[in-house]
Coordinates of C-alpha atoms in Angstrom, one line a residue:
X1 CA -19.3 -10.5 17.6
X2 CA -19.2 -14.0 16.2
X3 CA -16.2 -15.7 14.8
X4 CA -16.9 -14.8 11.1
X5 CA -17.1 -11.1 11.9
X6 CA -13.9 -11.3 13.9
X7 CA -12.0 -13.1 11.1
X8 CA -13.2 -10.5 8.6
X9 CA -12.1 -7.7 10.8
X10 CA -8.7 -9.2 11.3
X11 CA -8.3 -9.9 7.5
X12 CA -9.3 -6.4 6.6
X13 CA -6.8 -5.0 9.0
X14 CA -4.0 -7.2 7.7
X15 CA -4.9 -6.3 4.1
X16 CA -4.9 -2.5 4.9
X17 CA -1.5 -2.8 6.5
X18 CA -0.1 -4.9 3.6
X19 CA -1.5 -2.7 0.9
X20 CA -0.6 0.7 2.4
X21 CA 2.9 0.8 0.9
X22 CA 1.5 0.0 -2.5
X23 CA -0.8 3.0 -2.3
X24 CA 2.2 5.1 -1.3
X25 CA 4.1 3.8 -4.3
X26 CA 1.1 4.7 -6.6
X27 CA 0.9 8.2 -5.2
X28 CA 4.7 8.7 -5.7
X29 CA 4.3 7.4 -9.3
X30 CA 1.5 9.8 -10.0
X31 CA 3.4 12.7 -8.5
X32 CA 6.5 11.9 -10.6
X33 CA 4.2 11.6 -13.7
X34 CA 2.7 15.0 -13.1
X35 CA 6.2 16.5 -12.8
X36 CA 7.2 14.9 -16.1
X37 CA 9.9 12.8 -14.5
X38 CA 10.4 9.1 -13.9
X39 CA 9.7 7.9 -10.4
X40 CA 10.7 4.9 -8.4
X41 CA 8.9 1.6 -9.0
X42 CA 5.5 0.9 -7.4
X43 CA 7.1 -1.7 -5.0
X44 CA 9.8 0.7 -3.8
X45 CA 8.1 1.4 -0.5
X46 CA 8.2 -2.4 0.3
X47 CA 11.9 -2.4 -0.3
X48 CA 12.6 0.5 2.0
X49 CA 10.6 -1.0 4.9
X50 CA 13.6 -2.7 6.4

């Protein structure tokens, strides 16, 4: 594995970890929309991490 492949693997891992709460927020928004109610914001999972 050369340095470029290693850097790409690290960056993909960091992006996946950073974007996981956004995907969770999107799923929650869709679930609320399907139940005809208003859900929390897309960024709410980031606020509840701490």
